[in-house]
Every structure is written in C-alpha cells, then in structure tokens.
PDB file of C-alpha atoms in Angstrom:
ATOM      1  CA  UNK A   1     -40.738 106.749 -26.348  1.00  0.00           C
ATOM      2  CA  UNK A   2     -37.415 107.508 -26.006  1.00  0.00           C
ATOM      3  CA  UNK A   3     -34.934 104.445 -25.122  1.00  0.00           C
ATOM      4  CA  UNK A   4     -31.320 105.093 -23.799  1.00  0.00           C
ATOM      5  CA  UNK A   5     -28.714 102.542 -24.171  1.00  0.00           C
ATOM      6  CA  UNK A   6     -24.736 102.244 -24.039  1.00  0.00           C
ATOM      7  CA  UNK A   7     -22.444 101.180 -26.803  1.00  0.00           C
ATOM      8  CA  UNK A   8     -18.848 100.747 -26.152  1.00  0.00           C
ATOM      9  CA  UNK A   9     -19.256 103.807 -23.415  1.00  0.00           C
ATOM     10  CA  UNK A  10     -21.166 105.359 -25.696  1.00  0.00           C
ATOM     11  CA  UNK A  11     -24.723 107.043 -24.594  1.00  0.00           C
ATOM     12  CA  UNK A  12     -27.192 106.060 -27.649  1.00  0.00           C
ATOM     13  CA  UNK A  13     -30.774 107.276 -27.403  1.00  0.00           C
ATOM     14  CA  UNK A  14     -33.283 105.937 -29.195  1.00  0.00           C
ATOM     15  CA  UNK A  15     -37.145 106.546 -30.690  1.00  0.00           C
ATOM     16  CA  UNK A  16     -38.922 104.258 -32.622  1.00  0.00           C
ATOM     17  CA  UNK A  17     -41.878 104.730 -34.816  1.00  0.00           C
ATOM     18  CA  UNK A  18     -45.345 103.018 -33.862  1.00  0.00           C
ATOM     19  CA  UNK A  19     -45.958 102.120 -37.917  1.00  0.00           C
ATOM     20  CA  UNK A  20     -42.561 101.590 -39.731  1.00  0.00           C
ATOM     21  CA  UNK A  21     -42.207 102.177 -43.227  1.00  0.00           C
ATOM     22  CA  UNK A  22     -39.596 101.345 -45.517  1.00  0.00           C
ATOM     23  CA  UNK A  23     -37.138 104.578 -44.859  1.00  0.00           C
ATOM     24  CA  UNK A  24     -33.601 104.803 -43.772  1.00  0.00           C
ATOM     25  CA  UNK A  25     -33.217 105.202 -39.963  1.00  0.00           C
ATOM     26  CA  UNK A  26     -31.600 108.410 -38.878  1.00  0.00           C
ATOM     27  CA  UNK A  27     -28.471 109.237 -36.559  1.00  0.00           C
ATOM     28  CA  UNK A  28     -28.495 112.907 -35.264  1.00  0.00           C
ATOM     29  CA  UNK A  29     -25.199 114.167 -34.278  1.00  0.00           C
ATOM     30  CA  UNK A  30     -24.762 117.229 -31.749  1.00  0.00           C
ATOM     31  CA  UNK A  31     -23.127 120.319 -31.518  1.00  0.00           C
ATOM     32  CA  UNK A  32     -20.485 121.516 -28.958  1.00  0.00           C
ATOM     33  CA  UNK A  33     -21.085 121.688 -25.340  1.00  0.00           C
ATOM     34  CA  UNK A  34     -24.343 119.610 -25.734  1.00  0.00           C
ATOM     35  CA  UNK A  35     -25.043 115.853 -26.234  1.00  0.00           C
ATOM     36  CA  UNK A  36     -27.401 113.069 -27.914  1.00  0.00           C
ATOM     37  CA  UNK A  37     -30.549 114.830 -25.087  1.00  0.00           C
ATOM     38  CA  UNK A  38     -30.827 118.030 -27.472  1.00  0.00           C
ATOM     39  CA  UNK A  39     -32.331 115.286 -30.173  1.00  0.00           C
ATOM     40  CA  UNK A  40     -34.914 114.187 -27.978  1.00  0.00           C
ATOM     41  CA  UNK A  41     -37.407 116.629 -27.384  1.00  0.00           C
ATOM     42  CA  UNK A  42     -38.468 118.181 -30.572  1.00  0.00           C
ATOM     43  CA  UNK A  43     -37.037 115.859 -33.746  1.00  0.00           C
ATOM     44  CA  UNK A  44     -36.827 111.982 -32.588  1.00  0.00           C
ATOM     45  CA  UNK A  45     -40.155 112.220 -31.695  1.00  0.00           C
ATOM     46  CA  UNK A  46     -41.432 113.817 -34.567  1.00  0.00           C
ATOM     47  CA  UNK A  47     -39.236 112.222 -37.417  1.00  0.00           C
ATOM     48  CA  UNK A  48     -40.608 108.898 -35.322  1.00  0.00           C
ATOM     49  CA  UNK A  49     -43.981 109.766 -35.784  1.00  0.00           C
ATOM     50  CA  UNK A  50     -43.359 110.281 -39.705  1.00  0.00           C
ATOM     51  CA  UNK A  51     -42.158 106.397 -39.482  1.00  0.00           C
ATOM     52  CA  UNK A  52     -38.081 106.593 -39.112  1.00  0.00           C
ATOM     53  CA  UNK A  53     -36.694 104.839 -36.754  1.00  0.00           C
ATOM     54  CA  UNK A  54     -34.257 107.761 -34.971  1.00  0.00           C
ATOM     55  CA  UNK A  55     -31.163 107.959 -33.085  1.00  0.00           C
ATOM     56  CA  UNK A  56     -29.119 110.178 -31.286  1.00  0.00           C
ATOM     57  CA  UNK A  57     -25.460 109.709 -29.776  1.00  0.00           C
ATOM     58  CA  UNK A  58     -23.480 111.763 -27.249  1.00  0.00           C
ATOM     59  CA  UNK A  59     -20.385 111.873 -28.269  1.00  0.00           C
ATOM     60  CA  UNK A  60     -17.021 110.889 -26.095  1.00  0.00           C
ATOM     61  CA  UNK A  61     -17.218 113.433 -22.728  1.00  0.00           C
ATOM     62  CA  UNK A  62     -20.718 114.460 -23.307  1.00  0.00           C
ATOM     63  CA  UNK A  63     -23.920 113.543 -22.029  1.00  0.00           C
ATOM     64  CA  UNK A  64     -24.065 109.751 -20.216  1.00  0.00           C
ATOM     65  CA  UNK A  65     -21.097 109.052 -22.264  1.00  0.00           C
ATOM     66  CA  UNK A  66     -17.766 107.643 -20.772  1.00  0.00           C
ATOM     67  CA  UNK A  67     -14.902 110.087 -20.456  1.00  0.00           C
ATOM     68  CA  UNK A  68     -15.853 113.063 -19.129  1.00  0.00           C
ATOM     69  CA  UNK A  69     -12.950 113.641 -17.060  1.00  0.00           C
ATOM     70  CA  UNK A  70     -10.799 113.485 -20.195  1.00  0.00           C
ATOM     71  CA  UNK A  71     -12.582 115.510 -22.166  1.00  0.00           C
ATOM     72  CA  UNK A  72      -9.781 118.050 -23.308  1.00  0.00           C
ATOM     73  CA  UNK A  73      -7.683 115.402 -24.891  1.00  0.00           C
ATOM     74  CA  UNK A  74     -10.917 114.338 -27.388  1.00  0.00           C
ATOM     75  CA  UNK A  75     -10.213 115.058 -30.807  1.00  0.00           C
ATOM     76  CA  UNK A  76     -12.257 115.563 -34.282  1.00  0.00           C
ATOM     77  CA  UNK A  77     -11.372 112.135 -34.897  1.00  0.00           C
ATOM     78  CA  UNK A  78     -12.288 110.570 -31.926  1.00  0.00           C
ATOM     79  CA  UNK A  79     -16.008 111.995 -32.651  1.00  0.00           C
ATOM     80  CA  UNK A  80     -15.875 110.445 -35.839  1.00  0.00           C
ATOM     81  CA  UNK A  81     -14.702 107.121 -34.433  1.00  0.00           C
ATOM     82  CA  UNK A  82     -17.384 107.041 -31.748  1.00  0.00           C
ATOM     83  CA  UNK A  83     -20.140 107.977 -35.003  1.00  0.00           C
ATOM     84  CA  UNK A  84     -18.550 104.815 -36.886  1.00  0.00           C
ATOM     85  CA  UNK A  85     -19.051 102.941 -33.793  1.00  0.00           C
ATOM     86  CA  UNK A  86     -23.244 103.695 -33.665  1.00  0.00           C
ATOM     87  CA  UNK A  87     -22.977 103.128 -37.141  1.00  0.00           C
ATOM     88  CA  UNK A  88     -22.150  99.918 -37.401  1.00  0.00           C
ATOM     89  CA  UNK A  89     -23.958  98.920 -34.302  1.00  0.00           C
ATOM     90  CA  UNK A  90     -27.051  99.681 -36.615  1.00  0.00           C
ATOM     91  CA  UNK A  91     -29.181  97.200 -38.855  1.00  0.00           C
ATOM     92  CA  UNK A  92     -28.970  99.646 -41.519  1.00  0.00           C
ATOM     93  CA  UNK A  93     -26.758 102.530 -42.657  1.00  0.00           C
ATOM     94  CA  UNK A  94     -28.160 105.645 -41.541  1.00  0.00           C
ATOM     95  CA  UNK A  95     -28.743 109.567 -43.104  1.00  0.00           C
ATOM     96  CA  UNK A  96     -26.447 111.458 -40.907  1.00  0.00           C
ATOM     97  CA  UNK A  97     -27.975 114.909 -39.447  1.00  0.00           C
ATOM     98  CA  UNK A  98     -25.048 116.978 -37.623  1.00  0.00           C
ATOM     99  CA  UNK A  99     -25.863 120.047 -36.603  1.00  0.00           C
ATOM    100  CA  UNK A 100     -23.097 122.458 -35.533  1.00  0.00           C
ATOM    101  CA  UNK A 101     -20.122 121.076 -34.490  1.00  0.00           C
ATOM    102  CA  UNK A 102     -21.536 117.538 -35.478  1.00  0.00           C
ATOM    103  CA  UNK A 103     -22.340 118.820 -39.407  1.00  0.00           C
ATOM    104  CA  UNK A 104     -18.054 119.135 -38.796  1.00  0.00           C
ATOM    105  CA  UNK A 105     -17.664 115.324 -37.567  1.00  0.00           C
ATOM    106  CA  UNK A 106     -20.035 114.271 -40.206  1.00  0.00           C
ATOM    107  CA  UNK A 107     -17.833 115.608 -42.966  1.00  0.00           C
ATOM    108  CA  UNK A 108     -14.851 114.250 -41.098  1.00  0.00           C
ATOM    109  CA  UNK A 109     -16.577 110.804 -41.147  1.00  0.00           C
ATOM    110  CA  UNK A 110     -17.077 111.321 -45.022  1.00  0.00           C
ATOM    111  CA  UNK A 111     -13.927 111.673 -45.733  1.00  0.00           C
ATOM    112  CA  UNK A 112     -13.589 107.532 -44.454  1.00  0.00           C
ATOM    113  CA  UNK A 113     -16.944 106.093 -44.889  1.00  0.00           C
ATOM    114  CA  UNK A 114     -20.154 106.418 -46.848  1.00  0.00           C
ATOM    115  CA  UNK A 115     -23.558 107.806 -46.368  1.00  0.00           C
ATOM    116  CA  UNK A 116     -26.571 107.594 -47.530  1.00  0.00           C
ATOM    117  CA  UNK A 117     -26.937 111.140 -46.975  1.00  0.00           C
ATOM    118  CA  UNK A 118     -25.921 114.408 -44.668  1.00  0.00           C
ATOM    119  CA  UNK A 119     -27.971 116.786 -43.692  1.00  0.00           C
ATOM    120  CA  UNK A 120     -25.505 119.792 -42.319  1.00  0.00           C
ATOM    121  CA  UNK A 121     -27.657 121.936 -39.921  1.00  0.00           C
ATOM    122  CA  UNK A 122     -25.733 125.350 -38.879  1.00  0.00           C
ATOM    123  CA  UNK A 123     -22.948 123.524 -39.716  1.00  0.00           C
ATOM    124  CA  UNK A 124     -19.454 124.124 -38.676  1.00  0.00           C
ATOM    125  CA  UNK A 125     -18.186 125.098 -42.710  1.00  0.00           C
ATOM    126  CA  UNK A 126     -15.384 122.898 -44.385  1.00  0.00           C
ATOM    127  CA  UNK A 127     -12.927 126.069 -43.773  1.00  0.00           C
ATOM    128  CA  UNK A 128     -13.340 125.567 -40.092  1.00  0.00           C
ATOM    129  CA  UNK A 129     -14.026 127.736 -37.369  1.00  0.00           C
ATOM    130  CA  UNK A 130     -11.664 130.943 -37.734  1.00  0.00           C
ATOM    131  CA  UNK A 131     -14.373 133.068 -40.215  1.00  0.00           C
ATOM    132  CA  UNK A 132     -17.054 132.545 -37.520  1.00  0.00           C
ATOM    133  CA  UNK A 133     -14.678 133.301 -34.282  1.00  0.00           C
ATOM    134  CA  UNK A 134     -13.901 136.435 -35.885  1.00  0.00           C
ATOM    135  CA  UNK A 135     -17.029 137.262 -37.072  1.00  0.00           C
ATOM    136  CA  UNK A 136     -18.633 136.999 -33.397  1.00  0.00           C
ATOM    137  CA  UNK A 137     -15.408 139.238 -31.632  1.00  0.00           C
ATOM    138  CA  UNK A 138     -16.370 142.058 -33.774  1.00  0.00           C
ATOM    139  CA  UNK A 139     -20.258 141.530 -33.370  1.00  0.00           C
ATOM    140  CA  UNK A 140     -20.632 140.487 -29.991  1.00  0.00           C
ATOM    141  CA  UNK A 141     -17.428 140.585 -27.692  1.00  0.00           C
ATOM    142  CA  UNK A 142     -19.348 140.149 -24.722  1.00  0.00           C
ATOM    143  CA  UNK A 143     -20.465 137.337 -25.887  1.00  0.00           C
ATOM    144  CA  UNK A 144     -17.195 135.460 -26.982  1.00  0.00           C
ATOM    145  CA  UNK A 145     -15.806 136.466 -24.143  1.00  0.00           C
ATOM    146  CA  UNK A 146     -18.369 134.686 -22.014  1.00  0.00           C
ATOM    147  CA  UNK A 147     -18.428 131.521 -24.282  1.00  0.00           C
ATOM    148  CA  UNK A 148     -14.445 130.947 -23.931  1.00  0.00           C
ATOM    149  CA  UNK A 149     -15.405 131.508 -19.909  1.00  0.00           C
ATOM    150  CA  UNK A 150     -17.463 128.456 -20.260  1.00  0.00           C
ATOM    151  CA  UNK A 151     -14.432 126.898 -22.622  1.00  0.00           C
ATOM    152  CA  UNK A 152     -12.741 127.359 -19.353  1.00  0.00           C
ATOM    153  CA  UNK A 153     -15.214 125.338 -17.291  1.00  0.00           C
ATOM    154  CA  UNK A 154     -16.909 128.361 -15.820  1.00  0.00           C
ATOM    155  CA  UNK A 155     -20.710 128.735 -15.729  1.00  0.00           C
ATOM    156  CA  UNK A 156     -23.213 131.231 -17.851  1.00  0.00           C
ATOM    157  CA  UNK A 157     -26.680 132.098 -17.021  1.00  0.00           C
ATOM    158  CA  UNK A 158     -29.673 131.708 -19.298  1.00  0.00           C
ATOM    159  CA  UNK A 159     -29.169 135.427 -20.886  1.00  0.00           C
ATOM    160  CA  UNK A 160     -25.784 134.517 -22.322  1.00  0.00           C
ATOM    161  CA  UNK A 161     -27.700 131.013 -23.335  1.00  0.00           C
ATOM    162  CA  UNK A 162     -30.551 132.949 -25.026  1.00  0.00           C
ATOM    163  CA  UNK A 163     -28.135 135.351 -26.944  1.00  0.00           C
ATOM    164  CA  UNK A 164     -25.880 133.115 -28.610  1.00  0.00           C
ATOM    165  CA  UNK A 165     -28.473 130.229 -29.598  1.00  0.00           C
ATOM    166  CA  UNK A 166     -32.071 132.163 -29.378  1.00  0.00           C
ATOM    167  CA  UNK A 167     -33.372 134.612 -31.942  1.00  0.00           C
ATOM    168  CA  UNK A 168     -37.399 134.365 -30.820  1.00  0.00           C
ATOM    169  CA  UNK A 169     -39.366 133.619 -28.197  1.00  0.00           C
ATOM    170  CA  UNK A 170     -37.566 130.866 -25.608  1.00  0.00           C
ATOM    171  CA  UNK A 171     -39.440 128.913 -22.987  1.00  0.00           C
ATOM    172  CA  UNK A 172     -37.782 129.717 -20.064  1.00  0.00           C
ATOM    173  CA  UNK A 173     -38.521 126.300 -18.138  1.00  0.00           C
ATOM    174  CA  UNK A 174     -36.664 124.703 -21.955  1.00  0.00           C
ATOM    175  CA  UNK A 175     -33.601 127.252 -21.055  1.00  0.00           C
ATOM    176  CA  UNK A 176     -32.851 126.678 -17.606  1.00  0.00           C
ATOM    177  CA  UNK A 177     -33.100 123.028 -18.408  1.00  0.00           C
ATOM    178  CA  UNK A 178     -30.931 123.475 -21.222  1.00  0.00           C
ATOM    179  CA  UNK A 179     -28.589 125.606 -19.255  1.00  0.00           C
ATOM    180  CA  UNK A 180     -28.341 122.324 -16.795  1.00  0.00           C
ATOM    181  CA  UNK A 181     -27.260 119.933 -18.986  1.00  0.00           C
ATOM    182  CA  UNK A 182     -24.458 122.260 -21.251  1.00  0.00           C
ATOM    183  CA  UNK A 183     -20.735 121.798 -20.177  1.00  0.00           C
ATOM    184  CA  UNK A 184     -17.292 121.966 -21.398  1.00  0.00           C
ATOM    185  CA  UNK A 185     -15.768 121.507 -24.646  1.00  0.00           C
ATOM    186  CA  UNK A 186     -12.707 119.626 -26.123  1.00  0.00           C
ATOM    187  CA  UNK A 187     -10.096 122.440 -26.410  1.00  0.00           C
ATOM    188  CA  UNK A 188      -8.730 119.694 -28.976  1.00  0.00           C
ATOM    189  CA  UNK A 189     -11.288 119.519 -30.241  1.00  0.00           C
ATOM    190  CA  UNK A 190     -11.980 123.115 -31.078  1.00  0.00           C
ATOM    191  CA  UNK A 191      -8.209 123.667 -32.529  1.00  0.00           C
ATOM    192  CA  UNK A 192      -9.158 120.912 -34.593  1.00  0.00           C
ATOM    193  CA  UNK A 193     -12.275 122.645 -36.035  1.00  0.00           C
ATOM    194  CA  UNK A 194     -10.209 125.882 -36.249  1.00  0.00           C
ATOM    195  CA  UNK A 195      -6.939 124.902 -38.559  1.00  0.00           C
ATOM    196  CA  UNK A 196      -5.543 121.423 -37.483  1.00  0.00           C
ATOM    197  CA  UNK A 197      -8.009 118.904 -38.380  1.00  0.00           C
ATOM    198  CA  UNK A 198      -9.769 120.248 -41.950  1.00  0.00           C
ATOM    199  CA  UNK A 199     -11.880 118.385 -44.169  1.00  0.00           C
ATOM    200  CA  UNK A 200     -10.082 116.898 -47.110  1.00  0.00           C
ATOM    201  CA  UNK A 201     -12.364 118.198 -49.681  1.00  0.00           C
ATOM    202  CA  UNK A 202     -10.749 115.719 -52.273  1.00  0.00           C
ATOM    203  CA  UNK A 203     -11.329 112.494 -49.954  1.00  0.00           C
ATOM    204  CA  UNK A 204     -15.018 113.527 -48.867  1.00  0.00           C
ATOM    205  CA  UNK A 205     -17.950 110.582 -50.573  1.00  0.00           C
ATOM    206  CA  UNK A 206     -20.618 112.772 -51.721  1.00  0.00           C
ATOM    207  CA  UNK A 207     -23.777 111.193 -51.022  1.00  0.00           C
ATOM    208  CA  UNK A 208     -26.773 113.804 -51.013  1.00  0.00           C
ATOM    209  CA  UNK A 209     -26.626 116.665 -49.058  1.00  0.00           C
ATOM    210  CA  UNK A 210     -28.805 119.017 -46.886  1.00  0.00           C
ATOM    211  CA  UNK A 211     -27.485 122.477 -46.072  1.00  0.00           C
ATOM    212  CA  UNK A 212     -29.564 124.476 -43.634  1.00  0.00           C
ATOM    213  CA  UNK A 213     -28.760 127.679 -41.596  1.00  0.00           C
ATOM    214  CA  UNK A 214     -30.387 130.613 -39.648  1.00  0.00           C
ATOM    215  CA  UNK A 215     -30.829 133.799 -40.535  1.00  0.00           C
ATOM    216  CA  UNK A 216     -30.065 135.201 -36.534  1.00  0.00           C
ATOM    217  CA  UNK A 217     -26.841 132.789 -36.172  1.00  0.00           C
ATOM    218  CA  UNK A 218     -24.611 134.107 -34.463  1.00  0.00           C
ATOM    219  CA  UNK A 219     -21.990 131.690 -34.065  1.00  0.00           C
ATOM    220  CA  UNK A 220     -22.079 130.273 -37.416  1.00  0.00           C
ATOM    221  CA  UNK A 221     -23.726 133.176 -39.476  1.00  0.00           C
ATOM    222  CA  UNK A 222     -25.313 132.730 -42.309  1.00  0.00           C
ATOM    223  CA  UNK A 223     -22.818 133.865 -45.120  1.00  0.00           C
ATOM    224  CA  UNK A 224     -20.987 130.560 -44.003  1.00  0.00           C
ATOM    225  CA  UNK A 225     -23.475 128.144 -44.336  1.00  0.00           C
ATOM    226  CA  UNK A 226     -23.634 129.679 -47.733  1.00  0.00           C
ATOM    227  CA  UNK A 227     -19.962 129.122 -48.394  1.00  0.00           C
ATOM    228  CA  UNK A 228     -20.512 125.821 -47.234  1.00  0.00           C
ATOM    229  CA  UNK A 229     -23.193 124.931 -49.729  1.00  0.00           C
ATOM    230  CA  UNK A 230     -20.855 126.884 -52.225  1.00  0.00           C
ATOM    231  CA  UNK A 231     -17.864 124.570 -51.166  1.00  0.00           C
ATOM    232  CA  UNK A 232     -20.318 121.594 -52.179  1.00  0.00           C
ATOM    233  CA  UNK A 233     -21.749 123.431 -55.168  1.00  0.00           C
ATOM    234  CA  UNK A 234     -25.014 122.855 -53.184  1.00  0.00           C
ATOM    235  CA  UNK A 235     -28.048 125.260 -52.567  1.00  0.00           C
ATOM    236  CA  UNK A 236     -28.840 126.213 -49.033  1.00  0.00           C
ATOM    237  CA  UNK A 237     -31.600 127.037 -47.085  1.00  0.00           C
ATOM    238  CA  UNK A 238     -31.455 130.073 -44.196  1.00  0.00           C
ATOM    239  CA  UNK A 239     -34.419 130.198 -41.785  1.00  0.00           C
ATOM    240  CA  UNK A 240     -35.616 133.706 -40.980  1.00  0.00           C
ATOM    241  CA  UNK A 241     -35.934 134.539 -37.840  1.00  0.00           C
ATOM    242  CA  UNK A 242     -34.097 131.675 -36.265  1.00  0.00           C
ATOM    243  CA  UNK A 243     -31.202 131.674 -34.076  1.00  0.00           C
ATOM    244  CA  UNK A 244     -28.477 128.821 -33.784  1.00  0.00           C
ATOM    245  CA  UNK A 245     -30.446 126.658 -32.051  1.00  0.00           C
ATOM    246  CA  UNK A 246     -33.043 125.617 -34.867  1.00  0.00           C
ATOM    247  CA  UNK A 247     -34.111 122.349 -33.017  1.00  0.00           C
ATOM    248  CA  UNK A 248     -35.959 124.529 -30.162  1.00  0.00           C
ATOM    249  CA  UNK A 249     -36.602 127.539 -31.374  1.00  0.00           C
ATOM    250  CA  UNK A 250     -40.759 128.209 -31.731  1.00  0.00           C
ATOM    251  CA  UNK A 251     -40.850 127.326 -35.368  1.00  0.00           C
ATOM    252  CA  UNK A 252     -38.277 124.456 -35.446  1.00  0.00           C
ATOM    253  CA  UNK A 253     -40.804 122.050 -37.062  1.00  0.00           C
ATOM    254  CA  UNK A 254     -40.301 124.409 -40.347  1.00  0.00           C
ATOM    255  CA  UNK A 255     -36.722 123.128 -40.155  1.00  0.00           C
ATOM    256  CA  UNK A 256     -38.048 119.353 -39.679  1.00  0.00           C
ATOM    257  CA  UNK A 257     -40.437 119.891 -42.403  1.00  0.00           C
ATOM    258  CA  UNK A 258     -37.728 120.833 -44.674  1.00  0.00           C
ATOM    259  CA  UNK A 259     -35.304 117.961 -43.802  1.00  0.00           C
ATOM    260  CA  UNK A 260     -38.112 115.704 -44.244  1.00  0.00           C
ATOM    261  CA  UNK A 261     -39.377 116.774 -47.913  1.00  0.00           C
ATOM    262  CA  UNK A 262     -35.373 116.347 -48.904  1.00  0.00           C
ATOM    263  CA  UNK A 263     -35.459 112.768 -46.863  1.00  0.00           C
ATOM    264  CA  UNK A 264     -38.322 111.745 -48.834  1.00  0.00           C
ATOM    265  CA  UNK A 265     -36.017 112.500 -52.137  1.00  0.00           C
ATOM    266  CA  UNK A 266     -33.545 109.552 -51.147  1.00  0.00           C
ATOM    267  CA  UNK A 267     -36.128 106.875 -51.598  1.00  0.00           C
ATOM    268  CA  UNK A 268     -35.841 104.561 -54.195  1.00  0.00           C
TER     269      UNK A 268
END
C-alpha cells in the first residue's frame, strides 16, 4: 500500500514491505517534468514485496509538493536540499535511485553528503545536458521542438509522450494517465543541468554505484550513460529494447531485477 505524506512541503510517498528484512530502505528520485507518482506503480511495490521499505519524493514544484507556482526559479540545488530533507527525516540512510534528471541531483547531493549507494538510471551524465540536447536536434527535431513547447508550459499529446520515453509496446490507459500528471520544468533548473551547476567530480563520496541505460533512449542515449560509467570508471548496463522510460516500459521488472541483484551486493 502506498502511503502519501508531507515533509516540510514536501510530497513523500511511501510502501512498506509486509515481512521486513534487514536491508537498507530506498529513496527513488524522479526525472524532469514528473514527480515521486512515477515510483509508485511498478518499483515501490515490487522492491516492497522483496522486503525494502521504499520511498519516493516529488521534488520542489512537482507532484503534491509546495511551490508550483514558482517553479522556474528552482534550482539543482534546491532538489538536492529537498533530497537531504527526506533523508534525514528517515530512520536510516537510504540507497539513492535517481533516474534521469534525479541520477543528476543525486550526484549533486554526493558531492555534500554520503550514501550508501546510487543507482543512476538513464541518468543525466556528470558533463550535463548539452551532448544529449544536441544529439536529439539532429535525430529528432520534431521532437525537441515539441519538448521545449512543453518547457514553455504548452501541452503534448500521448504520440509525442510515446516517442520520447517509449521504445515497445505502451498501455495506452498508463499513457494518457501519464500524460495527465506531466508538467513544466525549472528553466533553472535545466541551465543548471546544461553548464551552470556541474558535478564537482573531485568533491563527489563514492559509495557503490549502479549505472543503467536504454538501448532506444532518446533523450539520454546510450553512448552517455556509457561516458557516465566511464567518468566513474564503472561498468554499465544498456537495456535492449527499452526506451527512456525503463520504469513502465513492458519489461521494466528486468531493470528491477538488475538493481536488486546489485542491492543485494551492499549487505554486510
């Protein structure tokens, strides 16, 4: 069951596991133009189930979280301050999971604070955001043209949804509720990502690290995540067949599955 509470303005979801065992809890951090809700339907219940106790934050302007109406002044750094903030509201430390934007704000939040461990899913890479922006104009204009409309606070439609975050099947009733609950972005927030707001390499703690990416990316391809496990002299794994969205495409339990095995590495 999935439990929803406030901390300091900040929307917190929560899942539980019916038979706890003796593993670290997890905190999932989102990507942009999403919130804590894309945790809750595919991997707090099922990392629950395997007996961790889960949670999921919407950071500053998304989701049930305060400051909506602000959101274009939100910076990298106020993510990571609103991720200390769950943090410390928690018995335990947790493994952070970030996946896109939020693999960015959980290097950010290494650069202050430890970990025991980060699992980087399509992760945002250390050298920001410019490769990928670029990489996406020449593939797909359309396409970045329509995602910098909804930068802009206009509306998409569930083909422009499906294209840049689906490479297989989609359930359509899962994509028109997704396309309901997506929204704006920090323009801050994205400058950041893109040259202002880099991670310091040489501050970063280094606790143990997942790298995972999708073959069918399209906003953060492939090569990148690679060059992020590079950056971290790391191995990565790319899913075939997947598309940016690895939490709902069909097969996303292979990408659970995966973070799991390396979770079960961390135990004493």
């Amino acid at each position: 069951m999935i439990i929803t509470r406030q901390i300091d303005g900040i929307e917190v979801f929560s899942c539980l596991p019916a038979q706890p065992r003796p593993l670290p809890p997890l905190l999932f951090v989102h990507g942009a133009f999403a919130g804590g809700w894309m945790w809750t339907e595919t991997f707090m219940p099922w990392f629950a189930e395997a007996g961790y106790a889960c949670h999921a934050l919407s950071l500053r302007g998304h989701g049930g979280s305060a400051g909506r109406e602000h959101i274009d002044w939100h910076s990298i750094a106020d993510y990571v301050d609103d991720v200390r903030r769950v943090v410390e509201s928690l018995p335990e430390a947790p493994v952070l999971v970030g996946h896109s934007m939020g693999g960015f704000v959980v290097q950010k939040y290494l650069e202050r604070h430890q970990a025991p461990g980060a699992a980087l899913v399509c992760s945002v890479p250390p050298q920001g955001l410019v490769a990928s922006q670029f990489h996406l104009l020449m593939l797909k204009p359309q396409l970045f043209l329509e995602l910098n409309r909804i930068m802009g606070g206009d509306y998409t439609d569930t083909e422009t949804l499906r294209e840049a975050l689906f490479a297989g099947d989609v359930d359509e009733a899962m994509l028109a509720a997704w396309l309901g609950k997506m929204q704006t972005e920090s323009h801050r927030a994205i400058w950041d990502m893109s040259m202002f707001n880099l991670p310091n390499l040489f501050a970063m703690h280094r606790p143990p690290m997942l790298i995972l990416g999708a073959e069918a990316d399209v906003l953060v391809p492939a090569f990148l995540v690679q060059s992020t496990g590079h950056t971290y002299g790391l191995p990565t794994h790319i899913f075939r067949g997947m598309g940016h969205a690895v939490t709902h495409e069909r097969e996303w339990q292979q990408v659970a599955a995966m973070l799991r095995d390396w979770l079960e590495t961390l135990r004493p």
